[in-house]
CSV table of C-alpha atoms and ligand atoms in Angstrom, one decimal:
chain,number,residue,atom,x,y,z
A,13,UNK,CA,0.0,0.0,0.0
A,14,UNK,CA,1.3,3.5,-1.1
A,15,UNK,CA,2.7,5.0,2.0
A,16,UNK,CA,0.7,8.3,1.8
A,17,UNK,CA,-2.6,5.5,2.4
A,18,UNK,CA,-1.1,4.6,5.7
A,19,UNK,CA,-2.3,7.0,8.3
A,20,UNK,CA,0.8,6.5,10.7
A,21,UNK,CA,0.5,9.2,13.8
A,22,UNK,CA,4.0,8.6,16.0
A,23,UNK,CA,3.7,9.4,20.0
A,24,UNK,CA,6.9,11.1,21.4
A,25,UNK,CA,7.7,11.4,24.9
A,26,UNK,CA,9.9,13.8,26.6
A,27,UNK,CA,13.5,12.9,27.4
A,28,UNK,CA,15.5,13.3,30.2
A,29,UNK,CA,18.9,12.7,28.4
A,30,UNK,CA,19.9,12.5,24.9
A,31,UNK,CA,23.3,10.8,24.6
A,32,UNK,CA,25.1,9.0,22.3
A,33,UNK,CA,26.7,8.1,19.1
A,34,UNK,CA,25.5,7.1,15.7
A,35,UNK,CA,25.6,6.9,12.5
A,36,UNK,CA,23.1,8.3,9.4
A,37,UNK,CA,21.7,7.0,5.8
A,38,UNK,CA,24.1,8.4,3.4
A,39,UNK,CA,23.9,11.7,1.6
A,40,UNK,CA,20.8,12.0,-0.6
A,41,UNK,CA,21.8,14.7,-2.5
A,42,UNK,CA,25.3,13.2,-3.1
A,43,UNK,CA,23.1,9.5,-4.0
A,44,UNK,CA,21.0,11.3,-6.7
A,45,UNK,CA,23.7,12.8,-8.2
A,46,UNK,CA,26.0,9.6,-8.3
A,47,UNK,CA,23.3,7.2,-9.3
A,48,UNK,CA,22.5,10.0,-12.2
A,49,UNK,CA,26.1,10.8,-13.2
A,50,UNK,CA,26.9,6.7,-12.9
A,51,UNK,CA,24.4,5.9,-15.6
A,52,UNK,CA,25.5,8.7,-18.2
A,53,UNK,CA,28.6,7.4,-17.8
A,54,UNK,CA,30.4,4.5,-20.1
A,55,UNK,CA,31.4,1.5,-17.7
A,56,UNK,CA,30.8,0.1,-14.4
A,57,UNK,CA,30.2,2.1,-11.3
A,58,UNK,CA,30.3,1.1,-8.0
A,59,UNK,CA,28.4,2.9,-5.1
A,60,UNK,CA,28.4,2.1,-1.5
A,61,UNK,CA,26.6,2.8,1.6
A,62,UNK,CA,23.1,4.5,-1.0
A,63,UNK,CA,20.6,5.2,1.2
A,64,UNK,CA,17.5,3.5,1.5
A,65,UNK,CA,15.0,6.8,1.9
A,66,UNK,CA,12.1,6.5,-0.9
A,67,UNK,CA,13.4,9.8,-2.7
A,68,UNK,CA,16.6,8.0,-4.0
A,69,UNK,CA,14.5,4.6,-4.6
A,70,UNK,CA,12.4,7.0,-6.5
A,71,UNK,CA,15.7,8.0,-8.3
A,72,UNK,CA,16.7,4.3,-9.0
A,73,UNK,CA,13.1,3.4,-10.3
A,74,UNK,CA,13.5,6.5,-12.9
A,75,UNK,CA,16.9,5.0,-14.1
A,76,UNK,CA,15.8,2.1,-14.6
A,77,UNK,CA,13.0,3.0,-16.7
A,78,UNK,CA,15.3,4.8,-18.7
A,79,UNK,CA,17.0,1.2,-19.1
A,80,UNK,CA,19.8,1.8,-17.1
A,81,UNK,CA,21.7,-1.6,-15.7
A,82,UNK,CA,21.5,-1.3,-11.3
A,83,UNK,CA,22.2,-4.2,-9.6
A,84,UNK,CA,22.1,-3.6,-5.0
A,85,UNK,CA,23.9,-6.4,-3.0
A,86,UNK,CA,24.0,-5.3,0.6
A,87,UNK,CA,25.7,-1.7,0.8
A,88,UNK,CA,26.4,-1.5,-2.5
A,89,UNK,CA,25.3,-0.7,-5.9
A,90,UNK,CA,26.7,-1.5,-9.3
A,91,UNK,CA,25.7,0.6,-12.3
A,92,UNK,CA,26.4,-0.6,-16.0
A,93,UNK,CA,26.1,2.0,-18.7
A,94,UNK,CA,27.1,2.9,-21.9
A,95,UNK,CA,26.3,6.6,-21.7
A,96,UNK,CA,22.8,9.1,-22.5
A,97,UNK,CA,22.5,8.0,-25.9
A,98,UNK,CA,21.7,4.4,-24.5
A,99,UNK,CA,18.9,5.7,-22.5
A,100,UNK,CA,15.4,4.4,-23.9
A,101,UNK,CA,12.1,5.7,-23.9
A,102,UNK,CA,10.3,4.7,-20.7
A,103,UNK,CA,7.1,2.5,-21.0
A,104,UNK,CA,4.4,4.8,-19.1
A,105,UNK,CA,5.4,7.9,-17.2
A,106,UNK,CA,8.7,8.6,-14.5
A,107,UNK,CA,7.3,8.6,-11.0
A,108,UNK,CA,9.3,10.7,-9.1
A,109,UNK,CA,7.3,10.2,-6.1
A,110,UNK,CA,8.3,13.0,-3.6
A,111,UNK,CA,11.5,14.2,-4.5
A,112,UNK,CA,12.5,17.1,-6.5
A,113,UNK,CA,15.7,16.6,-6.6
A,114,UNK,CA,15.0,13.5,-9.2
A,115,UNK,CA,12.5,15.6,-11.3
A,116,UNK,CA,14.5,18.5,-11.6
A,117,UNK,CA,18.1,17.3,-12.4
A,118,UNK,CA,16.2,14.0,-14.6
A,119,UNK,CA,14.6,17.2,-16.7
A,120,UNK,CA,18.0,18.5,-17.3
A,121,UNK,CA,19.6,15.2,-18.2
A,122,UNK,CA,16.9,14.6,-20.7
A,123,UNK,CA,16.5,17.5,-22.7
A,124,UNK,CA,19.6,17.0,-24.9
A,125,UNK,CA,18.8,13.3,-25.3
A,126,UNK,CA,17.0,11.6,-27.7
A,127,UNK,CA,14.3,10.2,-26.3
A,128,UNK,CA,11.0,11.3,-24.7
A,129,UNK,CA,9.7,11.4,-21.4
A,130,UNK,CA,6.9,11.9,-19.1
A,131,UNK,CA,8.0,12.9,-15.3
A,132,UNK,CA,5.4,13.1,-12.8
A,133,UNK,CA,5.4,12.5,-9.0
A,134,UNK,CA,3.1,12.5,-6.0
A,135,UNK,CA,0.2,15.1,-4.9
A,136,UNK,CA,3.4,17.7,-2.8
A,137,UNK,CA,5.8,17.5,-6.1
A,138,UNK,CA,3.3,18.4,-8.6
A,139,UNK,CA,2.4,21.4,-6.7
A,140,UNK,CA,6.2,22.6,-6.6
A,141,UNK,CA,7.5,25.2,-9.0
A,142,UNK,CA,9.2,24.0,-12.0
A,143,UNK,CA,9.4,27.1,-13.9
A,144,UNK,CA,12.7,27.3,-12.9
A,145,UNK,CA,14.5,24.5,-14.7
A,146,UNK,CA,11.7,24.7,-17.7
A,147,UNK,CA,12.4,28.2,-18.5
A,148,UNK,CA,16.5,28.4,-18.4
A,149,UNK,CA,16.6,25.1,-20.1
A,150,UNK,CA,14.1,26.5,-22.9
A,151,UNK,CA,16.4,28.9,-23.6
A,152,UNK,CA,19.1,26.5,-24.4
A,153,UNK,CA,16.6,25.0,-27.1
A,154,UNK,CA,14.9,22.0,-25.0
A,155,UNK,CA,11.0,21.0,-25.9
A,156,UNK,CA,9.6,20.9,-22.9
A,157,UNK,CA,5.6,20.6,-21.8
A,158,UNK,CA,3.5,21.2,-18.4
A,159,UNK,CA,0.6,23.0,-17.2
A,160,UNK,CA,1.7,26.2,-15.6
A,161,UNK,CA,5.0,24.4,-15.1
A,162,UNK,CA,4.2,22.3,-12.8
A,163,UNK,CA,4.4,18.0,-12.7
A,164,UNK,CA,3.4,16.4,-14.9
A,165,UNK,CA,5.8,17.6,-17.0
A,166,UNK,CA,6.6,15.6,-20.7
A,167,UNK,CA,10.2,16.5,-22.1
A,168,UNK,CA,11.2,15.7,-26.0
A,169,UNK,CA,14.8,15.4,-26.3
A,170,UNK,CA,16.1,17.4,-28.7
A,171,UNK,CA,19.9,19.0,-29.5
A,172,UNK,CA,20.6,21.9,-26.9
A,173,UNK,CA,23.0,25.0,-27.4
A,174,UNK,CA,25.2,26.0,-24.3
A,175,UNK,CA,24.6,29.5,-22.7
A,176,UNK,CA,25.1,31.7,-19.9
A,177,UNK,CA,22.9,31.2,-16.5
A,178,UNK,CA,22.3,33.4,-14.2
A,179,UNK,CA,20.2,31.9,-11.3
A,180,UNK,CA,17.2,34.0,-9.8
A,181,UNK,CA,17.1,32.1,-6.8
A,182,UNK,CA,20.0,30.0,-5.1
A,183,UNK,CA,19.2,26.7,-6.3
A,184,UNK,CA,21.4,23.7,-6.5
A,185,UNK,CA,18.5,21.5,-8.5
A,186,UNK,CA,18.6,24.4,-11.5
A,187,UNK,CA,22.2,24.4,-11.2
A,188,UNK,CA,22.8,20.8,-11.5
A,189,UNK,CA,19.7,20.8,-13.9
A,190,UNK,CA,21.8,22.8,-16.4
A,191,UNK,CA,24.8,21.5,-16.2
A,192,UNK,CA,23.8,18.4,-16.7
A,193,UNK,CA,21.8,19.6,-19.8
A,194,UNK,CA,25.4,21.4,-20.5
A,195,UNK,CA,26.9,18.4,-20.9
A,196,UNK,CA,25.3,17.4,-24.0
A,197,UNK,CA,24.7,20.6,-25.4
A,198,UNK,CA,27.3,22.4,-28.5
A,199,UNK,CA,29.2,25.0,-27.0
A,200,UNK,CA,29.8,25.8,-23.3
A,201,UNK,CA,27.2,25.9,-20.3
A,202,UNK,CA,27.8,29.1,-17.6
A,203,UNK,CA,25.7,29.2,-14.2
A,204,UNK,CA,26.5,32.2,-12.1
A,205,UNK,CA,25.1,32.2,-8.7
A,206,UNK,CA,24.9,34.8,-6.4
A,207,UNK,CA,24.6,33.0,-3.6
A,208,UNK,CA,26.5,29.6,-3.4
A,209,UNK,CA,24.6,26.9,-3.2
A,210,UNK,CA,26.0,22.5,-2.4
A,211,UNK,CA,28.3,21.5,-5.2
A,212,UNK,CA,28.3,17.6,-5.2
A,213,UNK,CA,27.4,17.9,-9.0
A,214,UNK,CA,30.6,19.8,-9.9
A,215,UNK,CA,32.6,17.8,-7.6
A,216,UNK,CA,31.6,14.4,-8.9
A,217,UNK,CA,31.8,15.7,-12.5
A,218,UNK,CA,35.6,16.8,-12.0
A,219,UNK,CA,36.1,13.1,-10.7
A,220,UNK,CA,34.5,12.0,-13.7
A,221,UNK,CA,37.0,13.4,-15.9
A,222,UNK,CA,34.8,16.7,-17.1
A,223,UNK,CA,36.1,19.9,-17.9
A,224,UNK,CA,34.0,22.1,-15.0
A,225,UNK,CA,35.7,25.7,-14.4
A,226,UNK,CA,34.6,27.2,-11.1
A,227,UNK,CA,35.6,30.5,-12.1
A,228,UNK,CA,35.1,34.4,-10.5
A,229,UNK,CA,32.2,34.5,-13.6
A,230,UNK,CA,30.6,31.3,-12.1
A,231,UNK,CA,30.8,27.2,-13.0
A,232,UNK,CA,31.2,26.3,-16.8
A,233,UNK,CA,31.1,22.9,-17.9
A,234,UNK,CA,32.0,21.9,-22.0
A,235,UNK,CA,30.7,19.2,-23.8
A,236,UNK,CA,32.8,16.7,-23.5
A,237,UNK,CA,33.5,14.5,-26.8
A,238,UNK,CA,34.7,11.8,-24.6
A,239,UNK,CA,31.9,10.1,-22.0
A,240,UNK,CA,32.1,10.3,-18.4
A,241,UNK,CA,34.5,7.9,-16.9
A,242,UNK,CA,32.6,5.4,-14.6
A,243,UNK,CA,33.4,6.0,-10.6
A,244,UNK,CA,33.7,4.1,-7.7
A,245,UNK,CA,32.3,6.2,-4.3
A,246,UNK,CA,31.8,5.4,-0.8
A,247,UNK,CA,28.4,8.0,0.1
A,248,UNK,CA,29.0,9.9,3.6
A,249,UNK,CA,26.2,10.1,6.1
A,250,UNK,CA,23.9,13.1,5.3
A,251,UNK,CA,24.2,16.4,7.5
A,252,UNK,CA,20.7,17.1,6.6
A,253,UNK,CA,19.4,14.3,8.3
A,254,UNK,CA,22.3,14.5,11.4
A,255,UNK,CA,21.0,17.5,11.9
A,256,UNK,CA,18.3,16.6,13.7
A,257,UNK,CA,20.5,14.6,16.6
A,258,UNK,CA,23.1,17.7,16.6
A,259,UNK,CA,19.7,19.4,17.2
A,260,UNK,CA,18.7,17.4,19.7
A,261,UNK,CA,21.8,17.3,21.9
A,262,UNK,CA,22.0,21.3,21.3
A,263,UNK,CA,18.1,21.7,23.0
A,264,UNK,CA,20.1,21.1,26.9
A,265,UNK,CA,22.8,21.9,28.4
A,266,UNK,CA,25.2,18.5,29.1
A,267,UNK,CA,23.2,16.7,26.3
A,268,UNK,CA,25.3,15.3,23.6
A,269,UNK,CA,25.4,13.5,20.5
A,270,UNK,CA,28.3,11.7,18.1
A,271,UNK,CA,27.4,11.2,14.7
A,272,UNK,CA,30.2,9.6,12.8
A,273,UNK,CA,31.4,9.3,9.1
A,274,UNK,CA,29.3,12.4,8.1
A,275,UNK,CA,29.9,14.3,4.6
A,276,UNK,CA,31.3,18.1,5.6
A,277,UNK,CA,31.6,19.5,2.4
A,278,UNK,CA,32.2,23.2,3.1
A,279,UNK,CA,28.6,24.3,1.4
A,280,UNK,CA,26.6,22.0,3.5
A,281,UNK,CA,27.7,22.8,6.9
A,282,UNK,CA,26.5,26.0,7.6
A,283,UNK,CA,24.1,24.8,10.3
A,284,UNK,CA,26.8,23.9,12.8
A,285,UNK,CA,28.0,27.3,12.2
A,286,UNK,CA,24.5,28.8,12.9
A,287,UNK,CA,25.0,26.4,15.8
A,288,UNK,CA,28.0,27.7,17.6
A,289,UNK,CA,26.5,31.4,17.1
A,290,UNK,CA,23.3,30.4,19.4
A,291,UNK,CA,26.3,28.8,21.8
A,292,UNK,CA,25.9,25.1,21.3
A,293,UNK,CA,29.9,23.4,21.5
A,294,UNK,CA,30.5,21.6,18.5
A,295,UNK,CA,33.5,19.9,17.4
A,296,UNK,CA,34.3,18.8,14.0
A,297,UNK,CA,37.6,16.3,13.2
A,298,UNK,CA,37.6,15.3,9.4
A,299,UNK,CA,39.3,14.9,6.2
A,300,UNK,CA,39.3,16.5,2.9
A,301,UNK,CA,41.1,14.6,0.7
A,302,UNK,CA,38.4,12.3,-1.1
A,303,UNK,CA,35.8,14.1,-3.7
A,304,UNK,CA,33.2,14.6,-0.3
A,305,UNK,CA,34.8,15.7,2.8
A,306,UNK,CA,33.9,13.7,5.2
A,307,UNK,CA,34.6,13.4,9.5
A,308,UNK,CA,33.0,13.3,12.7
A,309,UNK,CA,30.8,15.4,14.5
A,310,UNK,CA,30.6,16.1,18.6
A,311,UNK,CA,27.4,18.3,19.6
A,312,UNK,CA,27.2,19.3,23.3
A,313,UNK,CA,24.6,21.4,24.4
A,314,UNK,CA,24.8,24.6,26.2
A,315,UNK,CA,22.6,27.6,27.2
A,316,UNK,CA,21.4,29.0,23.9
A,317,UNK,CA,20.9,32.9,22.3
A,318,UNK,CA,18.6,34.0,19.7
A,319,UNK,CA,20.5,35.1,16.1
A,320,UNK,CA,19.3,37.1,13.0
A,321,UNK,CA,19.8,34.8,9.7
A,322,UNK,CA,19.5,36.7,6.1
A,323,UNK,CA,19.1,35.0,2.7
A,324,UNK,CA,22.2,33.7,2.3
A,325,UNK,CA,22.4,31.8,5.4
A,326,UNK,CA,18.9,30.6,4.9
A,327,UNK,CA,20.2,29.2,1.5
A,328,UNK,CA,23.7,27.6,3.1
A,329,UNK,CA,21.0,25.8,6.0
A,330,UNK,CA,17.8,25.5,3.5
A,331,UNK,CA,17.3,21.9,4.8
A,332,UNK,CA,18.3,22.5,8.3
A,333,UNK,CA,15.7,25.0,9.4
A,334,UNK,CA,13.1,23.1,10.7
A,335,UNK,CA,15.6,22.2,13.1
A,336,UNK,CA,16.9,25.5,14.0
A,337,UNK,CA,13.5,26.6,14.5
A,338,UNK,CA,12.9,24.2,16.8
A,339,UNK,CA,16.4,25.1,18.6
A,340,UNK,CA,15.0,29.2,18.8
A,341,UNK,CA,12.3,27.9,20.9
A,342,UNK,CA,15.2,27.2,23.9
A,343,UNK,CA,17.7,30.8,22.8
A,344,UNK,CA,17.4,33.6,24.7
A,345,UNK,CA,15.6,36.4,22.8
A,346,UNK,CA,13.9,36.7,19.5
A,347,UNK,CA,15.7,34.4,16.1
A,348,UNK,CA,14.8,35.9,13.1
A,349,UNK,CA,14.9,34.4,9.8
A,350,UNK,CA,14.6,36.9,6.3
A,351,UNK,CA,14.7,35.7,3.0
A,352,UNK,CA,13.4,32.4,3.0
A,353,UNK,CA,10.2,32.8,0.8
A,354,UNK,CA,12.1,29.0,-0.7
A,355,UNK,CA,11.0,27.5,2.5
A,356,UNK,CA,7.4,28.0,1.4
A,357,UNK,CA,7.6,25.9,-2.2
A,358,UNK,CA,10.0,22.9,-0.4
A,359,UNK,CA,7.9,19.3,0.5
A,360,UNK,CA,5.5,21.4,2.4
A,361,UNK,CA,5.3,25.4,3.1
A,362,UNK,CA,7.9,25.0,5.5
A,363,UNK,CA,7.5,28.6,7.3
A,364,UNK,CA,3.7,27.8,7.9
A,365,UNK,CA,3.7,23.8,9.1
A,366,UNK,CA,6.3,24.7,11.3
A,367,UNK,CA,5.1,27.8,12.9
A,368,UNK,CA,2.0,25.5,13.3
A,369,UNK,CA,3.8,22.4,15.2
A,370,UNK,CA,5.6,24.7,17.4
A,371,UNK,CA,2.5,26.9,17.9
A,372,UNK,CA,0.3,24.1,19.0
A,373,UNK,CA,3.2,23.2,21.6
A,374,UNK,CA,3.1,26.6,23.2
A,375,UNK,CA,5.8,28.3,21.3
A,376,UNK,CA,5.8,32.2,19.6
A,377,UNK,CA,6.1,32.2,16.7
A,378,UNK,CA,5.3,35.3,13.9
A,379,UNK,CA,5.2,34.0,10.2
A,380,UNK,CA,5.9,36.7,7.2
A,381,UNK,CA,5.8,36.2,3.4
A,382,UNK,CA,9.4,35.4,3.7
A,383,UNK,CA,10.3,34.8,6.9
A,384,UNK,CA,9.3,33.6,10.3
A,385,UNK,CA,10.7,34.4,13.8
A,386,UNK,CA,10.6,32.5,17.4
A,387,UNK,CA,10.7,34.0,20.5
A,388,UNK,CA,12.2,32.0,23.6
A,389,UNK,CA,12.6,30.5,25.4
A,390,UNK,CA,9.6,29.0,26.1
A,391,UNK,CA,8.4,25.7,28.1
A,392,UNK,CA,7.0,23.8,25.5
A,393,UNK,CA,3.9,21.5,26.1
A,394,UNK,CA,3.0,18.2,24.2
A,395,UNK,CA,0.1,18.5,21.7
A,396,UNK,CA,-1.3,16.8,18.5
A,397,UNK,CA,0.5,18.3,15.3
A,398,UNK,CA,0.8,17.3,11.8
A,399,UNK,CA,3.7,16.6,9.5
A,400,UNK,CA,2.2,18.2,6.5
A,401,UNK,CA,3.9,14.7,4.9
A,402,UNK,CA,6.8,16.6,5.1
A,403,UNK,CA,9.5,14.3,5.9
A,404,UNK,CA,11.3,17.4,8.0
A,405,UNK,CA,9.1,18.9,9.8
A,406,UNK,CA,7.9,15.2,11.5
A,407,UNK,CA,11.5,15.2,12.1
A,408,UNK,CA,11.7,18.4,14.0
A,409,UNK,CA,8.2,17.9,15.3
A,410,UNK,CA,9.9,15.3,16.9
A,411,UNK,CA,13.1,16.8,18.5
A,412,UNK,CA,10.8,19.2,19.7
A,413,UNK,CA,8.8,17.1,21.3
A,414,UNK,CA,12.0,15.9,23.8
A,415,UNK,CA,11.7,18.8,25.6
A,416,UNK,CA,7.8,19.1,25.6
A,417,UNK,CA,6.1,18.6,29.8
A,418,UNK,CA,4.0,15.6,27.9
A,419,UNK,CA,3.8,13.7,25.2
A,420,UNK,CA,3.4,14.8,21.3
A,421,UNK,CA,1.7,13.1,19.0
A,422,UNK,CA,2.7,13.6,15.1
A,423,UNK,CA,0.2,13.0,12.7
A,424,UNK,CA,1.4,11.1,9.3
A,425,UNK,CA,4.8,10.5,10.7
A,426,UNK,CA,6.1,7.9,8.7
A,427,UNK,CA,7.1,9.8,6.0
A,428,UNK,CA,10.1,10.2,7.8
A,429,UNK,CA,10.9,7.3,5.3
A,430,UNK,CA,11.3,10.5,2.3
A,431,UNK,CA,15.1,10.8,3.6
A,432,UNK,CA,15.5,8.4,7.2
A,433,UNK,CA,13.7,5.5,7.3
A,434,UNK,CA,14.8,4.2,10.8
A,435,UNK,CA,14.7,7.8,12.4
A,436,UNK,CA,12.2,6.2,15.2
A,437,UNK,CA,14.2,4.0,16.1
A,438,UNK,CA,17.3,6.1,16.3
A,439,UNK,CA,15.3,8.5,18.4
A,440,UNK,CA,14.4,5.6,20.7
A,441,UNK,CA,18.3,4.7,21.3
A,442,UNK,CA,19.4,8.3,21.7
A,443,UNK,CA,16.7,8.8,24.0
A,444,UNK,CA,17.0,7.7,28.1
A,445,UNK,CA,13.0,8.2,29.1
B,511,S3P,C1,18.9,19.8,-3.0
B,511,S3P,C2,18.9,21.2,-3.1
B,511,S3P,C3,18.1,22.0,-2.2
B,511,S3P,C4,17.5,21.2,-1.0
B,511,S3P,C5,17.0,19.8,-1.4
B,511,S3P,C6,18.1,19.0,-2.1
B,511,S3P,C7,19.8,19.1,-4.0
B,511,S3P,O1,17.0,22.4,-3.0
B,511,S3P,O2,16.5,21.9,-0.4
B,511,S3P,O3,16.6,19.1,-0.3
B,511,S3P,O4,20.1,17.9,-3.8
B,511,S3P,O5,20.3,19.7,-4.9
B,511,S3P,P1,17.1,23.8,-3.9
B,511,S3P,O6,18.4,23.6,-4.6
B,511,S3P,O7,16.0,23.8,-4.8
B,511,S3P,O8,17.1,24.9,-2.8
């Protein structure tokens, strides 16, 4: 049965202690990208530790409609392909399921193929904006077809023409989008962003043996007349979803959380910056020499103070502020967060189910077009609240409710399984009740 047929509430309890050390599904951004990347190129790939969250299964599924060769065994995952002009047309449409990511970047990969597709995906994606891969990669000559650009959306392959880019909004989905469109189109592919946004796709493209500048103008990629050599890559545990232990362990002072063998690429860790501004102790020990940084990373909690976030750090943290919204609840004075109108077209409108959760467990919280801010801190109380089937806010719904006087119960809290399936059990072994 389709999850989203499963009413599945979750009942949380308040925690005396959180403590302890673990380890989280790999990257999904990082997954998408090498599962994508893998099957454009010619050869075998090997990926291990893919995670098992239903947005990268999603991204599997597409692949293989599109006839690519993926074989799991345990941890890891081997992809056979012989490049984009392989792919076939799928029988009946791409489901994308929940997951952006897979609809956005798959719309870039197949514009300069030669095939057609149909992508669609469940009721939350095909109200998000796609308007802002269809229009840029228009531009660069592909057919493309939607209502009011939104899923589903059907995409004609066709022979593309390289450009300049300049983003409207920090997005790493259009980026990658158009570089991977870049590299199949005649002449070179420019994206300028004003505000930097992750960079897995440029990294794993470099490894791949393709020509990517990062330059003061912004990243250029060339066609390449040679494919993309296949790659072998170990996938680091996802910050994203750490997050919301280093979130948990931050709520108290002498709480404290290990997560180990997580990916610290520079333009994904701006939350434990954000972090260490409230006051929380973090400590990071890692390495930098593969294509993902990678380390470990020690949260201890300490007495917390409001802070003022703009645009760009709203962009650096996109995924992580459900969980810092949930940490202003405990800071001394009023956070405030401008610029993050983004938060209101992600899985759910961020800004407004979380001011709602938090809300109905007694915290103040003012919501704006494009921001939101929290006043604390406040003793929260347990309540009923909904996910929105947004796999991040039952997340944070659910840190929160550690420190609520009684039980919270989340409505529709299994979709959790989006990015984390075994988050409730996690929580249960961090947890001392
Ligand atoms: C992602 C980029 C971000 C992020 C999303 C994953 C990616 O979206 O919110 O969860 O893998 O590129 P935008 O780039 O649209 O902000």
């Amino acid at each position: 049965m389709p999850r989203a047929e499963v009413e599945s509430a979750r009942t949380i309890s308040s925690a005396t202690r959180v403590a302890g050390e673990l380890a989280v599904p790999g990257d999904k951004s990082i997954a998408h990208r090498a599962l994508i990347l893998a099957a454009l190129a010619q050869g075998e790939s090997w990926i291990h530790g893919l995670p098992e969250g239903e947005d990268v299964l999603a991204t599997v599924a597409c692949l293989r409609g599109l006839g690519a060769n993926l074989q799991r065994s345990g941890r890891t995952t081997r992809i056979r392909a012989a490049g984009l002009s392989s792919f076939a047309t799928p029988h009946g449409e791409l489901d994308c399921e929940n997951s952006g990511t897979t609809m956005r970047l798959l719309l870039g990969v197949l514009a300069g193929s030669a095939i057609s597709a149909t992508l669609d995906g469940d009721a939350s994606l095909r109200r998000r904006p796609m308007d802002r891969v269809i229009e840029p990669l228009r531009t660069m000559g592909a057919r493309i077809e939607s209502r009011e650009s939104r899923a589903p959306v059907f995409v004609m392959g066709t022979s593309l023409q390289g450009r300049r880019h300049t983003l409207a909004i920090p997005s790493a989905q259009v980026k990658s989008a158009l570089l991977l469109a870049g590299l199949s189109a005649s002449g070179p592919t420019t994206v300028v962003e004003a505000t930097p946004t992750r960079d897995h796709t440029e990294r794993l493209l470099r490894a791949m043996g393709t020509d990517v500048g990062a330059t003061a103008d912004g990243v250029v990629v060339r066609p390449s007349h040679q494919p993309l050599r296949p790659i072998e890559l170990a996938i680091p545990g996802d910050i994203s979803s750490a997050a919301f232990w280093i979130a948990a362990a931050a709520l108290r002072p002498g709480w404290s959380v290990i997560v180990a063998d997580v990916g610290l690429n520079p333009t994904r860790t701006a939350f434990l910056a954000l972090l260490r501004s409230m006051g929380a102790h973090v400590e990071v020990e890692g390495s930098s020499s593969d294509i993902e940084p990678r380390g470990m990373v020690t949260v201890t909690g300490q007495r917390l103070r409001a802070i003022v976030l703009g645009p760009a750090d709203v962009a650096a943290a996109i995924d992580e502020i459900p969980a810092l919204l949930v940490l202003a609840t405990q800071a001394a004075g009023v956070t405030t967060i401008d610029g993050a109108g983004e938060l209101r077209v992600k899985e759910s409108d961020r800004i407004a189910a979380m001011a709602d959760g938090l809300r109905r467990m007694g915290a103040v919280v003012e919501e704006r077009p494009d921001g939101v801010s929290v006043k604390g801190p406040t003793a929260l109380h347990g309540a009923s609240v909904e996910s929105h089937g947004d796999h991040r806010v039952a997340m944070a719904l659910a840190v929160a409710a550690l420190v609520a006087s009684s039980p919270t119960t989340i409505a529709d809290a299994d979709c959790v399984a989006v990015s984390y399936p075994n988050f409730f059990t996690q929580l249960q072994e961090l947890t001392h009740e």
